[in-house]
Short mmCIF file of C-alpha atoms and ligand atoms in Angstrom, two decimals:
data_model
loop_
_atom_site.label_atom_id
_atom_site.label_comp_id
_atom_site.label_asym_id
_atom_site.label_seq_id
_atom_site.Cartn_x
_atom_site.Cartn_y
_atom_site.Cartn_z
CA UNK A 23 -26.29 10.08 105.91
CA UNK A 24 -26.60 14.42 106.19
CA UNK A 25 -23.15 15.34 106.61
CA UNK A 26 -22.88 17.74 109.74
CA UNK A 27 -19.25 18.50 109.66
CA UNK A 28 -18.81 22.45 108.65
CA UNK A 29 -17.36 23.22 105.61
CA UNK A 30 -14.26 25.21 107.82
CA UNK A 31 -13.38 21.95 109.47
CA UNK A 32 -13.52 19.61 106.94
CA UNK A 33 -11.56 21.89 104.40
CA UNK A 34 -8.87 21.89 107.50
CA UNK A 35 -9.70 18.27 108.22
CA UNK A 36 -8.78 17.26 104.30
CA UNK A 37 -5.38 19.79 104.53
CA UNK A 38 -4.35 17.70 107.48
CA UNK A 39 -5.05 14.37 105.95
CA UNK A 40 -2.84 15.77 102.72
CA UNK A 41 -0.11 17.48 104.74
CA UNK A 42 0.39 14.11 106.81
CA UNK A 43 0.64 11.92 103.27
CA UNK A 44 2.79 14.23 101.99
CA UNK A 45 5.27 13.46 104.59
CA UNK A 46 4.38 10.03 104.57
CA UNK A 47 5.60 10.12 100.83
CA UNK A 48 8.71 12.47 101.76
CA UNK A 49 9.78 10.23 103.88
CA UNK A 50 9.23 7.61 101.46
CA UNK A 51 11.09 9.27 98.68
CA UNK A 52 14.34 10.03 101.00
CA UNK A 53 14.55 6.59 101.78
CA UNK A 54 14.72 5.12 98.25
CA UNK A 55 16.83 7.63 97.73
CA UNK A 56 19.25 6.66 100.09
CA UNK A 57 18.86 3.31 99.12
CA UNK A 58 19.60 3.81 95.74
CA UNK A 59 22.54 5.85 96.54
CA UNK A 60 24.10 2.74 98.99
CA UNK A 61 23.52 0.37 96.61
CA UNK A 62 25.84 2.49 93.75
CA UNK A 63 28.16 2.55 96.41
CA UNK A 64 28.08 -1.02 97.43
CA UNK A 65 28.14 -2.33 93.60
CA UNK A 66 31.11 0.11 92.71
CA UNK A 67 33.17 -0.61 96.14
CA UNK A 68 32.77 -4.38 95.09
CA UNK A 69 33.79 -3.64 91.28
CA UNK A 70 37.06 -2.99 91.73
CA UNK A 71 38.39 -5.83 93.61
CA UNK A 72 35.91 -8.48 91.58
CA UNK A 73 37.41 -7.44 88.46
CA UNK A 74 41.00 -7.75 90.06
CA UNK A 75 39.55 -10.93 91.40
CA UNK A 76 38.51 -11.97 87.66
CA UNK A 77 41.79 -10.62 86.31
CA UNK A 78 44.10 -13.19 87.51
CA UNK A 79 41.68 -16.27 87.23
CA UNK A 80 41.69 -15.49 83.33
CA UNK A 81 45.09 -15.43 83.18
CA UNK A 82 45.58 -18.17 84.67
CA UNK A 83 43.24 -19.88 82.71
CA UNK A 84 44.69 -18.58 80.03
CA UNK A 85 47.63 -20.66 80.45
CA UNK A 86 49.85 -19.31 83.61
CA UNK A 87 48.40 -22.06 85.05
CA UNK A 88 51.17 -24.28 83.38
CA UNK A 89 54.25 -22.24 84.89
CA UNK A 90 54.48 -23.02 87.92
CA UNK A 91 56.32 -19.98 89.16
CA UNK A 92 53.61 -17.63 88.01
CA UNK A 93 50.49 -19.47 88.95
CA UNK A 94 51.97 -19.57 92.62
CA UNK A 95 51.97 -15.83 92.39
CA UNK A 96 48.75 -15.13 90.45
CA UNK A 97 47.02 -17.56 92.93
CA UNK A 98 48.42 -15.28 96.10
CA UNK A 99 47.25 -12.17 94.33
CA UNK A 100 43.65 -13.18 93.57
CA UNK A 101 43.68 -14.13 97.55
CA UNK A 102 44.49 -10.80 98.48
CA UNK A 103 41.62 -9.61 96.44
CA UNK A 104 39.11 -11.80 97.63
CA UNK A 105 40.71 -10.92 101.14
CA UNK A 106 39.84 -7.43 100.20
CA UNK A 107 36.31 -8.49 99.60
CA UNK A 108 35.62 -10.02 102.90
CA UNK A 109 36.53 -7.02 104.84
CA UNK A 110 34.33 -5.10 102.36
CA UNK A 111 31.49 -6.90 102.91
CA UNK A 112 32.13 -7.14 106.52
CA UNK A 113 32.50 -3.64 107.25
CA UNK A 114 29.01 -3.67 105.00
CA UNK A 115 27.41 -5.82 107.57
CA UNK A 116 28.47 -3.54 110.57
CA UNK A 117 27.43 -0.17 108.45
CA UNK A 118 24.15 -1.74 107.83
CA UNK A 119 23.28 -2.49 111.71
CA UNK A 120 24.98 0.34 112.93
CA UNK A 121 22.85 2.21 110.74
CA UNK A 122 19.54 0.63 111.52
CA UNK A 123 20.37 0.77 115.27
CA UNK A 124 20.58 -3.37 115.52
CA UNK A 125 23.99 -3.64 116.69
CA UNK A 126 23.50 -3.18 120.54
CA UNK A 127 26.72 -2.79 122.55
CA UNK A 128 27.80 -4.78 125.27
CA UNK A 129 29.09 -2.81 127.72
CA UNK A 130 31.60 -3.59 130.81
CA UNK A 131 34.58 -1.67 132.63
CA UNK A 132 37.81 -2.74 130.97
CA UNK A 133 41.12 -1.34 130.67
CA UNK A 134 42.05 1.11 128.13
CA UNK A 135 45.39 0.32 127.89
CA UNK A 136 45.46 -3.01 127.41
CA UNK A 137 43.42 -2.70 124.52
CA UNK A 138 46.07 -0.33 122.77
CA UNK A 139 48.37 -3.06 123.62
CA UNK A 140 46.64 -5.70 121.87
CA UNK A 141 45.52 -3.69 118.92
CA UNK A 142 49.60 -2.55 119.07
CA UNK A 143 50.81 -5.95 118.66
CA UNK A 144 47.94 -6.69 115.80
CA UNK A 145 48.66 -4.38 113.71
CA UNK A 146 52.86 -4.79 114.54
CA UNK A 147 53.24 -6.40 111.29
CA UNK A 148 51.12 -4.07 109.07
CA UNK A 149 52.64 -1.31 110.31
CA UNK A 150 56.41 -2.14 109.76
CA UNK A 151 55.49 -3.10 106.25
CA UNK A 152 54.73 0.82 105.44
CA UNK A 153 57.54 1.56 107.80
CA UNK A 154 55.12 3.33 110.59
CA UNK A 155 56.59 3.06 113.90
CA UNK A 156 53.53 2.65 116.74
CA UNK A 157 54.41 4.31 119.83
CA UNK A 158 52.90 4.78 123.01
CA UNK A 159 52.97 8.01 124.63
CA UNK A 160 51.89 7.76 128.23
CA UNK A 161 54.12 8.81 131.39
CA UNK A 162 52.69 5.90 133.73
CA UNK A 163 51.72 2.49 131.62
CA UNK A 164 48.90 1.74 134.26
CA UNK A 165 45.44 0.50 133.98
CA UNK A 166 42.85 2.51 132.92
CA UNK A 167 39.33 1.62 133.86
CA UNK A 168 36.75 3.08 131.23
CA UNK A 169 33.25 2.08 130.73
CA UNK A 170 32.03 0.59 126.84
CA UNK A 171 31.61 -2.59 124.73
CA UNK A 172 35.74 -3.22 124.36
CA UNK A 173 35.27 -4.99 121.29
CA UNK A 174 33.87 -2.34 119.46
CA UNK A 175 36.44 0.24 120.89
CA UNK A 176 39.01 -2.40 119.67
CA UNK A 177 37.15 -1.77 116.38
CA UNK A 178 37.46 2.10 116.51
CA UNK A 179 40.96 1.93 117.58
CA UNK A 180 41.90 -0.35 114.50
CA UNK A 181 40.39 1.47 112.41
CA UNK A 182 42.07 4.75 113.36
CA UNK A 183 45.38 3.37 113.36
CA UNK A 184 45.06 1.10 109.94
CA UNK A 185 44.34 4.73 108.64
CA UNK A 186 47.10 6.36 110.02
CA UNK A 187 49.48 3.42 108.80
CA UNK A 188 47.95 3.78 105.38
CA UNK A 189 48.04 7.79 104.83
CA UNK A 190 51.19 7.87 106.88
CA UNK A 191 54.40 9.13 105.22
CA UNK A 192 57.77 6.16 104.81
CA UNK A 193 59.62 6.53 108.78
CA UNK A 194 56.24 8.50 109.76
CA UNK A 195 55.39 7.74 113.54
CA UNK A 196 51.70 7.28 114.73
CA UNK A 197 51.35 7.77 119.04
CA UNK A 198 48.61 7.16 120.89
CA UNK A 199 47.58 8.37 123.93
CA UNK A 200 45.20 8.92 126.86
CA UNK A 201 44.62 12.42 128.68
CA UNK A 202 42.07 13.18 131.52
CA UNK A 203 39.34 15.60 130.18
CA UNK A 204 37.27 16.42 132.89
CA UNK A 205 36.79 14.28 135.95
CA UNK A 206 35.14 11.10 134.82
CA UNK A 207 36.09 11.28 130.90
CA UNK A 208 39.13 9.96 129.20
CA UNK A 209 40.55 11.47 126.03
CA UNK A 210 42.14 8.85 123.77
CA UNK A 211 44.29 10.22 120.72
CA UNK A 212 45.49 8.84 117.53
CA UNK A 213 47.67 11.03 115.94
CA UNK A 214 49.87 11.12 112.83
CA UNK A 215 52.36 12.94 111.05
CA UNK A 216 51.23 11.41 107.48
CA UNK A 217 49.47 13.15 104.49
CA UNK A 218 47.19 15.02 106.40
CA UNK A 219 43.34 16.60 104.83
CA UNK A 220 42.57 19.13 103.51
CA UNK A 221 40.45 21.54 105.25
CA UNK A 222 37.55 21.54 102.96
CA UNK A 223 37.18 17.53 103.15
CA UNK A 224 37.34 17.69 107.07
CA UNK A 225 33.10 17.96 107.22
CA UNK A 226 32.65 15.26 105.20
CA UNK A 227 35.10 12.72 106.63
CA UNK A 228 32.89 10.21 108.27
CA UNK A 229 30.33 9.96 105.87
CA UNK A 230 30.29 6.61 104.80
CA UNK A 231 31.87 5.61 101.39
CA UNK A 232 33.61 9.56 101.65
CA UNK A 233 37.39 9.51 100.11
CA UNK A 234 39.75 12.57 99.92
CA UNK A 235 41.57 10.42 96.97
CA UNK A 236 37.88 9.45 95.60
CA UNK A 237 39.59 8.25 92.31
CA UNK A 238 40.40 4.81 94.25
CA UNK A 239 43.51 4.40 92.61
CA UNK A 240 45.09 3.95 96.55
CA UNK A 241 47.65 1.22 96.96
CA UNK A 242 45.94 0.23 99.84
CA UNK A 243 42.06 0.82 99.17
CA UNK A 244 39.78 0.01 101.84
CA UNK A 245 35.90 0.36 102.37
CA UNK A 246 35.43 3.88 102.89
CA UNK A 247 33.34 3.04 105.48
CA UNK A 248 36.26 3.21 107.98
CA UNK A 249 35.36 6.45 109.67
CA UNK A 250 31.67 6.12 109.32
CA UNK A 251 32.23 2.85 111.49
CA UNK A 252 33.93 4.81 114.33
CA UNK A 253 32.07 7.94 114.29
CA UNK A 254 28.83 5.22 114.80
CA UNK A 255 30.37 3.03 117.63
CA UNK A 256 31.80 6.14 119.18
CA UNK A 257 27.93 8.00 118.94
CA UNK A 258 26.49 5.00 120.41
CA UNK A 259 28.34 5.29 123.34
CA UNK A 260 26.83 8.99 123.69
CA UNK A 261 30.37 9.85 123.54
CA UNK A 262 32.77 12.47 121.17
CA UNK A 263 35.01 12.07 118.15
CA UNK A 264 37.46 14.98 116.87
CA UNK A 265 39.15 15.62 114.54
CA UNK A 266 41.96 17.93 113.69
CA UNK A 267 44.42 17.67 110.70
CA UNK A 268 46.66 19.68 108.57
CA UNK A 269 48.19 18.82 104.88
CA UNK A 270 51.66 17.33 104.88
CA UNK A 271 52.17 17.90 108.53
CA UNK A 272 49.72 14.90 109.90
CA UNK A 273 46.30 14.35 111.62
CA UNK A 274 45.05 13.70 115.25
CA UNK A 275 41.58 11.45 115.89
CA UNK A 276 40.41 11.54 119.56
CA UNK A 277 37.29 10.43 120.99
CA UNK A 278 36.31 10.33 124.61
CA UNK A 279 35.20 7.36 127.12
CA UNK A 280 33.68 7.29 130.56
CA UNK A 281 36.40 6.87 133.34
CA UNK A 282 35.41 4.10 136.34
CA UNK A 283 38.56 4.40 138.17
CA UNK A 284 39.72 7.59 140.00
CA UNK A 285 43.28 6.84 139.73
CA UNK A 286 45.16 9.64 138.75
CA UNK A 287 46.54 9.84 135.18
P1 ADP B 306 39.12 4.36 103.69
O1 ADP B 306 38.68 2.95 103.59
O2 ADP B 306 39.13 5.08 102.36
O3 ADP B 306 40.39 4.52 104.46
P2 ADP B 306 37.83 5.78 105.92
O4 ADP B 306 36.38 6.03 106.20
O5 ADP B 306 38.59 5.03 106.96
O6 ADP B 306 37.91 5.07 104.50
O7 ADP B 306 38.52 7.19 105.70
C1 ADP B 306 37.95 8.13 104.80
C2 ADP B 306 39.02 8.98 104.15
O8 ADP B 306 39.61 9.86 105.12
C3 ADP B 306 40.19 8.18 103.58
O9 ADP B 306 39.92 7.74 102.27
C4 ADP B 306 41.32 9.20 103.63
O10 ADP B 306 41.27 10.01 102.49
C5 ADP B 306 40.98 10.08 104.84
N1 ADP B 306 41.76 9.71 106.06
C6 ADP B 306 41.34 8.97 107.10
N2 ADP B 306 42.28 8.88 108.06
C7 ADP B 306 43.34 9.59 107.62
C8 ADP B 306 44.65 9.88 108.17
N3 ADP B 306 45.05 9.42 109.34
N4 ADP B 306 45.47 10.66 107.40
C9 ADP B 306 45.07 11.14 106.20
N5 ADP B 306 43.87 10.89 105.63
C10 ADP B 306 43.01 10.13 106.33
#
């Protein structure tokens, strides 16, 4: 069959047919990369704990089974560790749809302030272990009627304040609190007077598996994937997150919701 095509389009016509596999393969190559990279994460998040995990089995095995005393307490500390694990590979789950967009939210009007006063009295406990005192700063403790899916602001909140417990300082307070922004946006703030970050590590915060300590040596590890959660739930919602923190003198995390009520703040 004569070929009819001129030689100027079907030079262009093979350049386009190129160009477009190229991408095809670009896009191809970043995702294995990224792939690759979450999986090293993954496998060396899960390491540490499995190998804790492993730790006191063998002792055990290796005869602290037989004392009583000790196995009670080996038994209790390879719980914790597998405890640790669950919330790993829980917060792995919610990365993984949050990432691929398969985690749609549910949303409904609720009130704000309840849900600091039931992620308050969850994390009571935690808190007055690492002698962090929650407090609530807010002149008027009335409902506040924001639009989102309430379970995954409970989510963000937690988070937040887990963090705040666990880079606070001994006696260190952590407030919360809710500001009007402009006239249908709400301004919730988490703020600290803990550790702090350093300037440089600010960018990188809520990229998941992203540690200012990275050398995991933490008392009180967790995922990493803390802040990459919130930044995710808080996107979704087309809404903000800030951040603003200073070495030794503390850090505040605010995000914004949608305001149904008018009532005055
Ligand atoms: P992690 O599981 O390590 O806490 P996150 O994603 O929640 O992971 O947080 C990422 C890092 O940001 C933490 O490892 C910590 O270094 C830093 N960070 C987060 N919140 C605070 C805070 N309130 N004060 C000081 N550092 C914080």
């Amino acid at each position: 069959k004569p070929v009819t095509t001129d030689m100027k389009t079907l030079t262009e016509e093979i350049g386009k047919f190129a160009e477009d596999k190229k991408v095809e393969i670009d896009t191809l190559k970043i995702r294995e990369e990224y792939r690759k990279d979450f999986l090293g994460n993954v496998s060396h998040e899960l390491k540490t704990p499995l190998f804790t995990v492993q730790g006191y089995i063998l002792t055990l095995l290796d005869g602290a089974i037989k004392d009583s005393k000790v196995n009670e307490k080996y038994l209790k500390r390879a719980n914790k560790g597998v405890e640790r694990l669950i919330y790993i590979v829980k917060d792995l789950d919610m990365i993984t749809k949050l990432e691929a967009g398969d985690l749609s939210l549910e949303k409904e009007e609720f009130d704000i302030i309840e849900l600091i006063h039931n992620v308050f009295e969850l994390l009571e406990m935690r808190a007055a272990k690492n002698e962090i005192s929650l407090t609530f700063d807010m002149e008027y403790d009335e409902p506040i009627y924001v639009m989102g899916d309430s379970e995954k602001i409970q989510q963000v909140l937690t988070n937040l304040l887990v963090n705040s417990i666990k880079y606070g300082h001994p006696n260190g307070t952590t407030e919360v609190s809710v500001e009007n922004l402009i006239k249908n946006k709400v301004i919730v703030r988490v703020t600290d007077n803990g550790e702090g970050i350093p300037k440089h590590h600010i960018p990188r915060l809520f990229e998941r598996f992203y540690r200012v300590d990275q050398s995991g040596s933490r008392k009180e590890g967790g995922s990493g994937l803390g802040l990459a959660i919130v930044k995710h739930i808080i996107e979704a919602h087309d809404e903000k997150i800030y951040v603003e923190s200073e070495v030794d003198v503390g850090s505040e995390f605010s995000f914004t919701l949608e305001k149904t009520s008018n009532k005055t703040l």
